[in-house]
Structures are given as C-alpha cells and as structure tokens.
Tab-separated table of C-alpha atoms in Angstrom:
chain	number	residue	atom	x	y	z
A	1	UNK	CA	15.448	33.496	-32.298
A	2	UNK	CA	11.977	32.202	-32.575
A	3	UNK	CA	9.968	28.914	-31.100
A	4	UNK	CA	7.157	27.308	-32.036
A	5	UNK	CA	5.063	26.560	-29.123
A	6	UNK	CA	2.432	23.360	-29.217
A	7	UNK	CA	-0.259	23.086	-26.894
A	8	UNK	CA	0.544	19.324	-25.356
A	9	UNK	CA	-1.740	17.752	-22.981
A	10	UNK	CA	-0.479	14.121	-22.153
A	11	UNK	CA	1.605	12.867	-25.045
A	12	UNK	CA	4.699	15.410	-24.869
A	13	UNK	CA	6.085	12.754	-27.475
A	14	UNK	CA	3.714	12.115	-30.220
A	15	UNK	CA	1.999	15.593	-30.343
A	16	UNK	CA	5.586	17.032	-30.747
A	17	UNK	CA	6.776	14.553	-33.127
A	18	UNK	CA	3.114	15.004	-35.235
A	19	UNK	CA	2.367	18.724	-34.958
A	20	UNK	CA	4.952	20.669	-37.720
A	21	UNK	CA	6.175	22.752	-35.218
A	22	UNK	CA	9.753	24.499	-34.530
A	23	UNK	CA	11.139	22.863	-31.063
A	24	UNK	CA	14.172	24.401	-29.320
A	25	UNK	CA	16.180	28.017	-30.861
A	26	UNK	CA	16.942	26.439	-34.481
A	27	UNK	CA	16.086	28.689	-36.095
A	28	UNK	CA	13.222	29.261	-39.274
A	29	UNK	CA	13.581	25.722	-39.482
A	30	UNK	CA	9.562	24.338	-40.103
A	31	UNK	CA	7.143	21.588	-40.585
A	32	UNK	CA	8.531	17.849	-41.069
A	33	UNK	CA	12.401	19.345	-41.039
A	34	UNK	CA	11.793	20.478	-37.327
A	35	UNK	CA	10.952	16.399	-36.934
A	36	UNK	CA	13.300	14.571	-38.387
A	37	UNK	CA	15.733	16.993	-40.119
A	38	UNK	CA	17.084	16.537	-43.694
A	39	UNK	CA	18.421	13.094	-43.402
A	40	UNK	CA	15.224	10.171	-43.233
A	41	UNK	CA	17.435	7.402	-43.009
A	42	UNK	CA	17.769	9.339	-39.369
A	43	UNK	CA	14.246	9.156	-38.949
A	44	UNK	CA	13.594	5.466	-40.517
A	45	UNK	CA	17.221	4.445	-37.275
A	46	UNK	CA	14.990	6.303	-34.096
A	47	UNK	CA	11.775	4.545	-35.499
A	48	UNK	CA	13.586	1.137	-34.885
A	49	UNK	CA	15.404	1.788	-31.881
A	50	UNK	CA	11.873	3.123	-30.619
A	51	UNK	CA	10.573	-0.310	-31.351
A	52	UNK	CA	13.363	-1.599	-29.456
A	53	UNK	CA	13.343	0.928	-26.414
A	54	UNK	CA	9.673	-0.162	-26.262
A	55	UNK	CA	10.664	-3.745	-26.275
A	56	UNK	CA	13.075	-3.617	-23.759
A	57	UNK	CA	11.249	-1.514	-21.570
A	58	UNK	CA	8.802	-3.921	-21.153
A	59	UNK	CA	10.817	-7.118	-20.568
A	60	UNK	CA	13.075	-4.578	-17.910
A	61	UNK	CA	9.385	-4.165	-16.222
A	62	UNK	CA	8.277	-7.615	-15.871
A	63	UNK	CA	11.514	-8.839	-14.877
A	64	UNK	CA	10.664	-5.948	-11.794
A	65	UNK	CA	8.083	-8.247	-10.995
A	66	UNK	CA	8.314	-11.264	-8.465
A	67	UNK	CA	6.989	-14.345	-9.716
A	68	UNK	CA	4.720	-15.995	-6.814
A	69	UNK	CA	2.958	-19.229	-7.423
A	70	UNK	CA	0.620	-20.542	-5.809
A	71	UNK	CA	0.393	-21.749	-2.419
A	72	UNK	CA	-1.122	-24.191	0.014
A	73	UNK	CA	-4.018	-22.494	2.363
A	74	UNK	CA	-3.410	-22.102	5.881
A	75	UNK	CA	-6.084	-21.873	8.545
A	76	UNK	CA	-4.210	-19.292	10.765
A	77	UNK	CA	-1.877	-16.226	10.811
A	78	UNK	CA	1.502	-16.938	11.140
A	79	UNK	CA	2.600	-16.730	14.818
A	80	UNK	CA	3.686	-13.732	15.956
A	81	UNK	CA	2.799	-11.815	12.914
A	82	UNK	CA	-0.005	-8.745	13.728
A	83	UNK	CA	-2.313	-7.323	10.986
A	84	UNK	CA	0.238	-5.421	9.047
A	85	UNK	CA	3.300	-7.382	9.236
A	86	UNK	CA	1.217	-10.226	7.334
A	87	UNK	CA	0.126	-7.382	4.314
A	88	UNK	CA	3.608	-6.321	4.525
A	89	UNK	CA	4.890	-9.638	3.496
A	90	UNK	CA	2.311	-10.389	1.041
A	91	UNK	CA	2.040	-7.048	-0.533
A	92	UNK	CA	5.527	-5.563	0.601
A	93	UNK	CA	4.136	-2.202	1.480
A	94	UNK	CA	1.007	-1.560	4.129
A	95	UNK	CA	-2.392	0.345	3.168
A	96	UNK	CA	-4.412	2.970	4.682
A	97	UNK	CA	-6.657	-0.045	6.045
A	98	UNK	CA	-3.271	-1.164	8.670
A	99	UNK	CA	-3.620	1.313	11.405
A	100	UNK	CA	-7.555	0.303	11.371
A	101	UNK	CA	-6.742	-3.389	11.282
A	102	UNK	CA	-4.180	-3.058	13.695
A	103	UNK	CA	-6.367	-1.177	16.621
A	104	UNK	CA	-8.864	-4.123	15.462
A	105	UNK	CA	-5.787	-6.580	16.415
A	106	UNK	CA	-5.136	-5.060	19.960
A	107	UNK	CA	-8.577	-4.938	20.755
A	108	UNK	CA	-8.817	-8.575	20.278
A	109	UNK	CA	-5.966	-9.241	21.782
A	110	UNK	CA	-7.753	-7.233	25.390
A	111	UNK	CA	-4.739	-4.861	25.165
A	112	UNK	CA	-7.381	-1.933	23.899
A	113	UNK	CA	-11.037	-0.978	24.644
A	114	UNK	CA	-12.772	0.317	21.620
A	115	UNK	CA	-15.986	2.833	22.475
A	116	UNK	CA	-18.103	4.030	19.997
A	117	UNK	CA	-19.153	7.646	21.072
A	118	UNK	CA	-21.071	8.680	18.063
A	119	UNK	CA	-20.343	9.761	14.364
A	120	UNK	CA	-17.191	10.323	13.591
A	121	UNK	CA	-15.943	10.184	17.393
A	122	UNK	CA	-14.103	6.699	18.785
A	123	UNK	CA	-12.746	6.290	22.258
A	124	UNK	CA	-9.223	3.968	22.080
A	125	UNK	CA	-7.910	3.445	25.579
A	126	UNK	CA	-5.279	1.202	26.744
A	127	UNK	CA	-6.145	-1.687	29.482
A	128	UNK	CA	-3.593	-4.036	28.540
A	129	UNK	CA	-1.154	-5.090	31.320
A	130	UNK	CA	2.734	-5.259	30.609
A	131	UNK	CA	2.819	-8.580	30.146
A	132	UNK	CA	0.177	-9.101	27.529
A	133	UNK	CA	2.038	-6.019	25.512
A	134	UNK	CA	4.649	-7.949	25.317
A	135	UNK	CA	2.797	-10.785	23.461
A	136	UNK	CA	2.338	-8.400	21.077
A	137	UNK	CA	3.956	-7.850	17.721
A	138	UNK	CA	6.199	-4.939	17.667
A	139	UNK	CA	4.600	-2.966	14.582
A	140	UNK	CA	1.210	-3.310	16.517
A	141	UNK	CA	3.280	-1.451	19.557
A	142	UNK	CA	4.545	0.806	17.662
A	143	UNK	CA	1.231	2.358	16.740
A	144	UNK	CA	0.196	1.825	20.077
A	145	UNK	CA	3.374	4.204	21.094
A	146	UNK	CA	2.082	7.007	18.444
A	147	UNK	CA	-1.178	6.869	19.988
A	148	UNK	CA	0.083	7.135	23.388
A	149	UNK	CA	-2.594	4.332	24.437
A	150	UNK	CA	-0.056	1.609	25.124
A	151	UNK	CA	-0.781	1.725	29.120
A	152	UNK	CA	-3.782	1.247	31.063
A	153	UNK	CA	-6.177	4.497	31.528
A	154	UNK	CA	-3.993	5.820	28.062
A	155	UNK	CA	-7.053	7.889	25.873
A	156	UNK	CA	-6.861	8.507	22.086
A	157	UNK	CA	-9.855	10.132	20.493
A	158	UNK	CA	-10.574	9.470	17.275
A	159	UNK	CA	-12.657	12.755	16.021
A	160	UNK	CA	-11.826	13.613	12.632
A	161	UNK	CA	-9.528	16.417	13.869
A	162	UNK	CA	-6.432	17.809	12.283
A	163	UNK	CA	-4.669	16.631	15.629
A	164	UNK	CA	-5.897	13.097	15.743
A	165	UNK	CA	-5.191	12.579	11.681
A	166	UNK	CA	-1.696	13.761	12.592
A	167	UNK	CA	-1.351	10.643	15.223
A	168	UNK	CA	-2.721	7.894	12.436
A	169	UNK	CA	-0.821	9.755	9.749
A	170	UNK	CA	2.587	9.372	12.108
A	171	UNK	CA	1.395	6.154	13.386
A	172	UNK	CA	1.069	5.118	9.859
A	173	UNK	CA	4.758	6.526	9.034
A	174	UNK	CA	6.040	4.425	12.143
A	175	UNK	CA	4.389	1.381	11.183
A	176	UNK	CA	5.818	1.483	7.841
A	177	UNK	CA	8.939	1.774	9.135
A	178	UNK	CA	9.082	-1.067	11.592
A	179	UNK	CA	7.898	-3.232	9.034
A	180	UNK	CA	10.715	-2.388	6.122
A	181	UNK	CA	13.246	-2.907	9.632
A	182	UNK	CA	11.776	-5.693	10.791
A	183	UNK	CA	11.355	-7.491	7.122
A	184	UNK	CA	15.625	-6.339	7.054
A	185	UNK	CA	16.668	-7.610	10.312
A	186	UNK	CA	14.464	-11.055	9.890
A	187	UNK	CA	16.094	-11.247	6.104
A	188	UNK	CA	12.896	-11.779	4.630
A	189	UNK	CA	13.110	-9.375	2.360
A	190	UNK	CA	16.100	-7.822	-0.156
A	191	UNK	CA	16.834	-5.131	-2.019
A	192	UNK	CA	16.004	-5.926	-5.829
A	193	UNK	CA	19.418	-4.564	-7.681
A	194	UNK	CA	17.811	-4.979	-11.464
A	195	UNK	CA	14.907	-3.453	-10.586
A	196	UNK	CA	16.965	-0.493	-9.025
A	197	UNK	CA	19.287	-0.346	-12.442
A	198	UNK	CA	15.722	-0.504	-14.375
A	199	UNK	CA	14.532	2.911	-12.317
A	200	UNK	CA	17.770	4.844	-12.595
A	201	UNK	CA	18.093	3.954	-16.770
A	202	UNK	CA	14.546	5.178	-16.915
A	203	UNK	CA	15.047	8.133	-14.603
A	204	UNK	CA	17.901	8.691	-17.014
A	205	UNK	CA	16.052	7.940	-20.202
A	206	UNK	CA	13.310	10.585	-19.425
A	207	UNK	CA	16.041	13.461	-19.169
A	208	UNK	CA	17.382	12.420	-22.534
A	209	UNK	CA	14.211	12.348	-24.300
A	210	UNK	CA	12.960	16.227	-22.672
A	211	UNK	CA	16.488	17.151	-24.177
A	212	UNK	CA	15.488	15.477	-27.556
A	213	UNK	CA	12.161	16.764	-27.733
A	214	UNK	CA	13.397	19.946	-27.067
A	215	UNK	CA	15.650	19.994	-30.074
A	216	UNK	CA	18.814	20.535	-27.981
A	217	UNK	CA	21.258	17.725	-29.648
A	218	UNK	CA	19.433	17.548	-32.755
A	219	UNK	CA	16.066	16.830	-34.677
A	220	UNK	CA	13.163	16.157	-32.062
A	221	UNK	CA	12.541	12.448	-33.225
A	222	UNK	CA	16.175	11.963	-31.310
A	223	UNK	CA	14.107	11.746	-28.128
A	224	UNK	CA	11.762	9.147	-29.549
A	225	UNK	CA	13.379	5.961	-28.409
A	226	UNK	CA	14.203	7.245	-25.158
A	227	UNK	CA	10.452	7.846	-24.627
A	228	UNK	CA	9.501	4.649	-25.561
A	229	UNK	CA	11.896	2.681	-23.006
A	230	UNK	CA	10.298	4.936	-20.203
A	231	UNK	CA	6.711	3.846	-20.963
A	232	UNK	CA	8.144	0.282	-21.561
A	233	UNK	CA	9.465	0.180	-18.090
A	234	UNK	CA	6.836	2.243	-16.299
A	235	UNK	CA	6.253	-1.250	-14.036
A	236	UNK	CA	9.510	-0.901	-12.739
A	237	UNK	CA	8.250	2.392	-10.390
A	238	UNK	CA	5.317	-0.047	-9.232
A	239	UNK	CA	5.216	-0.256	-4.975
A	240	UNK	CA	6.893	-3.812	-3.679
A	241	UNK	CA	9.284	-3.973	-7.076
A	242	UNK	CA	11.749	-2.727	-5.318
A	243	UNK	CA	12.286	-5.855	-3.155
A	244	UNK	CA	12.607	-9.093	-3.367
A	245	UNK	CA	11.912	-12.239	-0.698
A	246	UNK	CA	14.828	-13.903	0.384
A	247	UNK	CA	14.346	-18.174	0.608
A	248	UNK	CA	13.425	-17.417	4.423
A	249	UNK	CA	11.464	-14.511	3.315
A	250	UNK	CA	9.550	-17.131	0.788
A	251	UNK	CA	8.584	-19.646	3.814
A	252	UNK	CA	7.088	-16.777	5.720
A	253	UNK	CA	5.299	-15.044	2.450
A	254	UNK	CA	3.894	-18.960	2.006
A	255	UNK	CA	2.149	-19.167	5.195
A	256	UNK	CA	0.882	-15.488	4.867
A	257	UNK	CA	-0.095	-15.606	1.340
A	258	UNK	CA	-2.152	-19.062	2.033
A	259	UNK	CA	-3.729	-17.779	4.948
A	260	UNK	CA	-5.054	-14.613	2.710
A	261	UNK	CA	-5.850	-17.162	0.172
A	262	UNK	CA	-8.668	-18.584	2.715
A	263	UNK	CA	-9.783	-15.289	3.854
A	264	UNK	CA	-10.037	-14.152	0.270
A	265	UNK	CA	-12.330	-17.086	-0.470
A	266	UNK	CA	-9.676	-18.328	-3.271
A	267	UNK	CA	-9.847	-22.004	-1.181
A	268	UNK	CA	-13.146	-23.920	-1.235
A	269	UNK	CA	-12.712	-24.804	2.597
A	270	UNK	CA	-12.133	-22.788	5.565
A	271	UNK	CA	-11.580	-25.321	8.140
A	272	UNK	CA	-10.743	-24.816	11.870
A	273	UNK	CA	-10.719	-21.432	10.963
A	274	UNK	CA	-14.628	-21.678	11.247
A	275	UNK	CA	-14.226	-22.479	14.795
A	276	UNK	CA	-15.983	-18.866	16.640
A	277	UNK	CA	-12.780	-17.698	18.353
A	278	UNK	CA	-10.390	-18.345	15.632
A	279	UNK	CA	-12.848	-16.888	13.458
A	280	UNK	CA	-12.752	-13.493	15.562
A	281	UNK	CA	-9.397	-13.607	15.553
A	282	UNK	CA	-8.856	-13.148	12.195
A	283	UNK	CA	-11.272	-10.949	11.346
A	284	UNK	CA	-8.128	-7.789	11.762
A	285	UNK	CA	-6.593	-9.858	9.233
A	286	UNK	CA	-9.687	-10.276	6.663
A	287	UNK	CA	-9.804	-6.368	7.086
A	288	UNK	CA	-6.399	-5.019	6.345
A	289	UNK	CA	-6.624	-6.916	2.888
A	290	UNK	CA	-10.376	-5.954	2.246
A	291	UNK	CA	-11.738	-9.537	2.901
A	292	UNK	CA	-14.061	-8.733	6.006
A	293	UNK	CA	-17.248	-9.527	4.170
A	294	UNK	CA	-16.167	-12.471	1.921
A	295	UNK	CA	-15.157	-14.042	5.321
A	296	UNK	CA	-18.001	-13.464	6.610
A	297	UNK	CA	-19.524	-14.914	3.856
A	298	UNK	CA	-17.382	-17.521	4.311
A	299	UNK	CA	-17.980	-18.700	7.435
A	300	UNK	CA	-21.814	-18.649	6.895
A	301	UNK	CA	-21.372	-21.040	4.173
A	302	UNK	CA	-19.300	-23.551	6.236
A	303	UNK	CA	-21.718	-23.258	9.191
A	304	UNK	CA	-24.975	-22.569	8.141
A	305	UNK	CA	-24.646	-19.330	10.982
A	306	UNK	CA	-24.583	-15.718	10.638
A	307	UNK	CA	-21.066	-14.385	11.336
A	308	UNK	CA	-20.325	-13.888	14.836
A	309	UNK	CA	-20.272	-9.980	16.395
A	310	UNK	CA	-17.143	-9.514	18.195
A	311	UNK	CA	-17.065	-8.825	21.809
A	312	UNK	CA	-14.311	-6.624	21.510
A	313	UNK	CA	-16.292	-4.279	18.578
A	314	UNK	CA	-18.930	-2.264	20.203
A	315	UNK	CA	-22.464	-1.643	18.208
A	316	UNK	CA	-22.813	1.701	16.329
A	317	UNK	CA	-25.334	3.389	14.725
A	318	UNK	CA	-24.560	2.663	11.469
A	319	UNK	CA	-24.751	-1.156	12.002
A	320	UNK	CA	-27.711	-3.538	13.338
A	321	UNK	CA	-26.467	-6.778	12.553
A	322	UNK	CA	-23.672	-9.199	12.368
A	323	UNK	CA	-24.433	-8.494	8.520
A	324	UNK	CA	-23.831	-5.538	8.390
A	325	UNK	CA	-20.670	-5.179	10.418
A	326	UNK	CA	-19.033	-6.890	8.326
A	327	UNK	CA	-20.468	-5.827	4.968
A	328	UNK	CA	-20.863	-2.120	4.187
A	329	UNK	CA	-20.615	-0.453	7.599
A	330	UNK	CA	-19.736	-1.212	11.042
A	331	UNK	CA	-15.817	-1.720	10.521
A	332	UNK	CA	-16.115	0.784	8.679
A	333	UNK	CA	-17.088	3.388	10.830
A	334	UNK	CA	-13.470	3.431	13.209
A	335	UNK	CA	-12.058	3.264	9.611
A	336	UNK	CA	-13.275	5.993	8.190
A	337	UNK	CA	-12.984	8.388	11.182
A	338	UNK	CA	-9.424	7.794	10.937
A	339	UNK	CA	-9.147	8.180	7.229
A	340	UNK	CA	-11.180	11.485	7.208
A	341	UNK	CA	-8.703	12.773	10.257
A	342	UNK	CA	-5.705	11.872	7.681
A	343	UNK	CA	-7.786	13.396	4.462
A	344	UNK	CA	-8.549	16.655	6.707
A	345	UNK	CA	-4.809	16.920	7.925
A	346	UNK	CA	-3.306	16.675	4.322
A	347	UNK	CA	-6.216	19.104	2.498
A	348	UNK	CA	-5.246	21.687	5.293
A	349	UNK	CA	-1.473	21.265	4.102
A	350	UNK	CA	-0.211	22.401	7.942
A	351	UNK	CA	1.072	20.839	11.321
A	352	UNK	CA	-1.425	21.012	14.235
A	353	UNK	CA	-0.094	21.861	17.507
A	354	UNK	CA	0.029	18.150	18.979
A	355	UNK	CA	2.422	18.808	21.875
A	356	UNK	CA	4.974	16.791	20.477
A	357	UNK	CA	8.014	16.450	18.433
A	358	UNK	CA	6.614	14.140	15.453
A	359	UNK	CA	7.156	13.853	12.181
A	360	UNK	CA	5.057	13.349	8.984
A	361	UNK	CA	6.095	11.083	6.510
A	362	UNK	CA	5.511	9.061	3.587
A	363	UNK	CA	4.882	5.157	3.853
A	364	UNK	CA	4.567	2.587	1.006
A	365	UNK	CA	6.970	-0.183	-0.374
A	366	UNK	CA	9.786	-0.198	-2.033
C-alpha cells in the first residue's frame, strides 16, 4: 500500500484536488486519475453540484441571520434593564466589556465604591443597603454574588492576579447565564430551528467531504461539493444566529437598539439624555457597546460643555481630564485590570486556589 502525502496549509480542498497526488490506500493510482478517476462526466456532475453546495450554503447562512430594521431613538435604557442585559438583547451574547460596564452600573447606582489604588490594583467594595440591591437588575447581582461584594464592608481586589481573573472569568460565566435564562423565562428570545438544521447539515457535510478527500468512497473530487456547502454556510456558526426574538422579544430589542442608536451617534439629537445625571447614567451603557467617547463627544456637541466626570469614578493616574476618561484611558484602566486578570488566568491554563467551589466556563450567544 502506498500514499501520497501533500503538504496542505489552509485549503485541504483545492490543494488536494490540484496537486496530482495519490489520496487514501488505492493503490499506484497517480496524477489527474487520483482526482477525478476514469470517468469525467464524474468530474464535469461534482463541479456542478459544487456550484450548487456553494449556492445553497450561502442562502442557508443569510437566512441564519435576523433581519433588524431600523428603529426609532430612545433617550434612556429600558427600565429595569442593567448594562448587559441591554447588549444581550441587541447583540444576543455579552462581551468582555459587561463585567466592566456592569461594576460601572452598580457604582452609579451607590450600591459599589470604586477606589483606584494604583496600576493595575482597584478596590470594589459593597455599600449598598438591601433595599437598593433589590432595585437592581438580577444579572448585575449576579456578578455582584461572584465577587462576593454584594453587602456592605464586602472587598474585591482587582490586581491582575490569577485569583481575581478567576472571579471576572466566573462572574463573566454567571452573567452569561442569567442573561440566556432571563431572555428564556421573559420569552424574548427563541431558539432558531433552521439555523440549528443549517449547523448540523454542515457539521455533517464537513465529515463527508474529509471522507471524500481522503479517497475512502471514491475519487477525491467526491468531497468537492460537500466542501463548498460548508464554506457557503460558514455564517450559520456566527454568535446570536442561533436565536431568534420573539414579537415581545422585538418591543424590548426596539427600545434597546434605539437607545444604542443615540449613544452610538447614529441619531443627530441626543435630547434629555444631555441632561448631567441622565447623562452619567448611561455612560455603563455607552461602555459595554464601545460608545464611551462618541458620547462624550456627543454631549459636548449638544451643550457646548466638556463631558461631565462622574462622582462615582475616582481619578487615576492615567487620566487628567473629563477628556480623557472617556477617550483613551480612564475607563479603561478598571477595564483592563480585569481583562489582564482573565488573559493571565487562561495563559497559565490552571485553577488558583480561590477558596471556593466555582466553575470556569465559556460565555457567548447562541
């Protein structure tokens, strides 16, 4: 028995289907033969069902995607909804920005004190009374409950160690999960059943074409058409295809999306959000979708004044300004000592000793 063996980097496909190699034990079979064996009019049927693999691939992935038009602005969150329960309805999954935004959130809300030791080193500590926890969304408590600051006196650190990236990484699991149960229970949000079909015929599709490219059931052009329907429907494995807003889902996702639409700066008018405390107040919402500085921007276009620096955010050393809290740094300091405590956890690949019974997971959409 004797294989040919073709160096492949990317491609698996074409470079098998190009390169005049032997695939699979056939034999002393070589060179075009290996391809597409003795019969062309073989060769001439996988080339047109590739065509139409591709083809239907790609319709199969942008039927995956939800259709959104546009929508009216709004001028606040929608009640009751914290930082991440608004991204989760917009986006249907939450980013590594939600924890930040969140802590943001509670500090606004006087539930949290945030102190700014020095680089790399934050202070979270609960003051917040059992009544004003209750005003609070439950995804922002449940991050609260992973940092163990959801009482008054309660200390997190934030240092950049292995043990404090293993509370945001968990508190990021958590919050992830509240927000797919909360999205269920509301019935904002469904599972998508073609877009499920789409991932399980591609899932499928892949095995068939590694068994035709490896010459198992045939000549290697066999698995052609079963490659081209898995890059045709790549879209389908997007995050947030997986679900789909119900018509109550779709009232809530209007008020959310137009609210990001004026934090975004996609509306030419900001309106009472302009006021100074409703500005504040949405300033944990600007940040978990990456719109701090264009509302910033924002609001010192509709006032003629430089952006307001929250009470609730204390000064660093990285920021001397209302400018640049909100541009480059400031924010961004909390945020990325709680990122490089996550980066640090998963680069040393083991569990710290964090007294607990926790566990890591993944988070994203569906």
């Amino acid at each position: 028995m004797r294989a040919g063996v073709a160096v492949v980097v990317g491609g698996v496909a074409v470079v098998g289907l190009l390169w005049p190699l032997v695939w699979g034990p056939a034999s002393t079979v070589r060179g075009p033969a290996a391809v597409v064996g003795d019969a062309w009019v073989l060769a001439a049927v996988a080339a047109g069902l590739s065509v139409v693999g591709w083809g239907a691939g790609i319709v199969w992935s942008r039927s995956a995607r939800e259709e959104l038009g546009e929508v009216p602005v709004r001028y606040g969150p929608f009640p009751g909804l914290g930082p991440a329960q608004t991204e989760y309805v917009v986006r249907k999954w939450i980013g590594d920005s939600a924890p930040t935004a969140t802590l943001l959130h509670l500090a606004e809300r006087s539930v949290v004190r945030l102190v700014f030791v020095e680089d790399e080193r934050w202070r979270i500590e609960g003051i917040g009374t059992p009544d004003r926890w209750a005003r609070i969304d439950p995804v922002s408590r449940a991050l609260a409950d992973v940092l163990g600051i959801h009482t008054p006196g309660a200390v997190f650190v934030a240092d950049g160690s292995l043990k404090s990236g293993y509370a945001v990484k968990e508190g990021m699991r958590v919050m992830s999960d509240a927000c797919r149960a909360w999205a269920a229970q509301d019935g904002l949000l469904a599972i998508s059943v073609r877009t499920w079909i789409g991932r399980t015929m591609a899932s499928l599709c892949m095995v068939l074409a590694v068994f035709g490219f490896l010459g198992v059931v045939g000549p290697t052009i066999v698995g052609v058409p079963f490659a081209t329907f898995v890059i045709g429907s790549v879209g389908v494995f997007a995050p947030g295809t997986g679900l789909r807003h119900t018509r109550e889902g779709l009232q809530v996702w209007a008020r959310t999306a137009g609210f990001e639409r004026v934090l975004s700066g996609r509306s030419s008018t900001i309106g009472s959000a302009a006021i100074g405390e409703c500005f504040l107040a949405a300033v944990p919402y600007a940040f978990v979708f990456g719109d701090a500085n264009r509302w910033a921007v924002r609001y010192r276009r509709a006032t003629g004044r430089v952006a307001p620096h929250p009470g609730w955010y204390p000064s660093t050393s990285l920021n001397d300004d209302a400018v640049g809290l909100y541009a480059q740094v400031g924010f961004n300091s909390l945020d990325a000592t709680l990122c490089m405590a996550r980066y640090r956890l998963e680069a040393a690949g083991s569990r710290p000793d964090t007294g607990g019974d926790h566990h890591v997971g993944a988070m994203g959409g569906y």
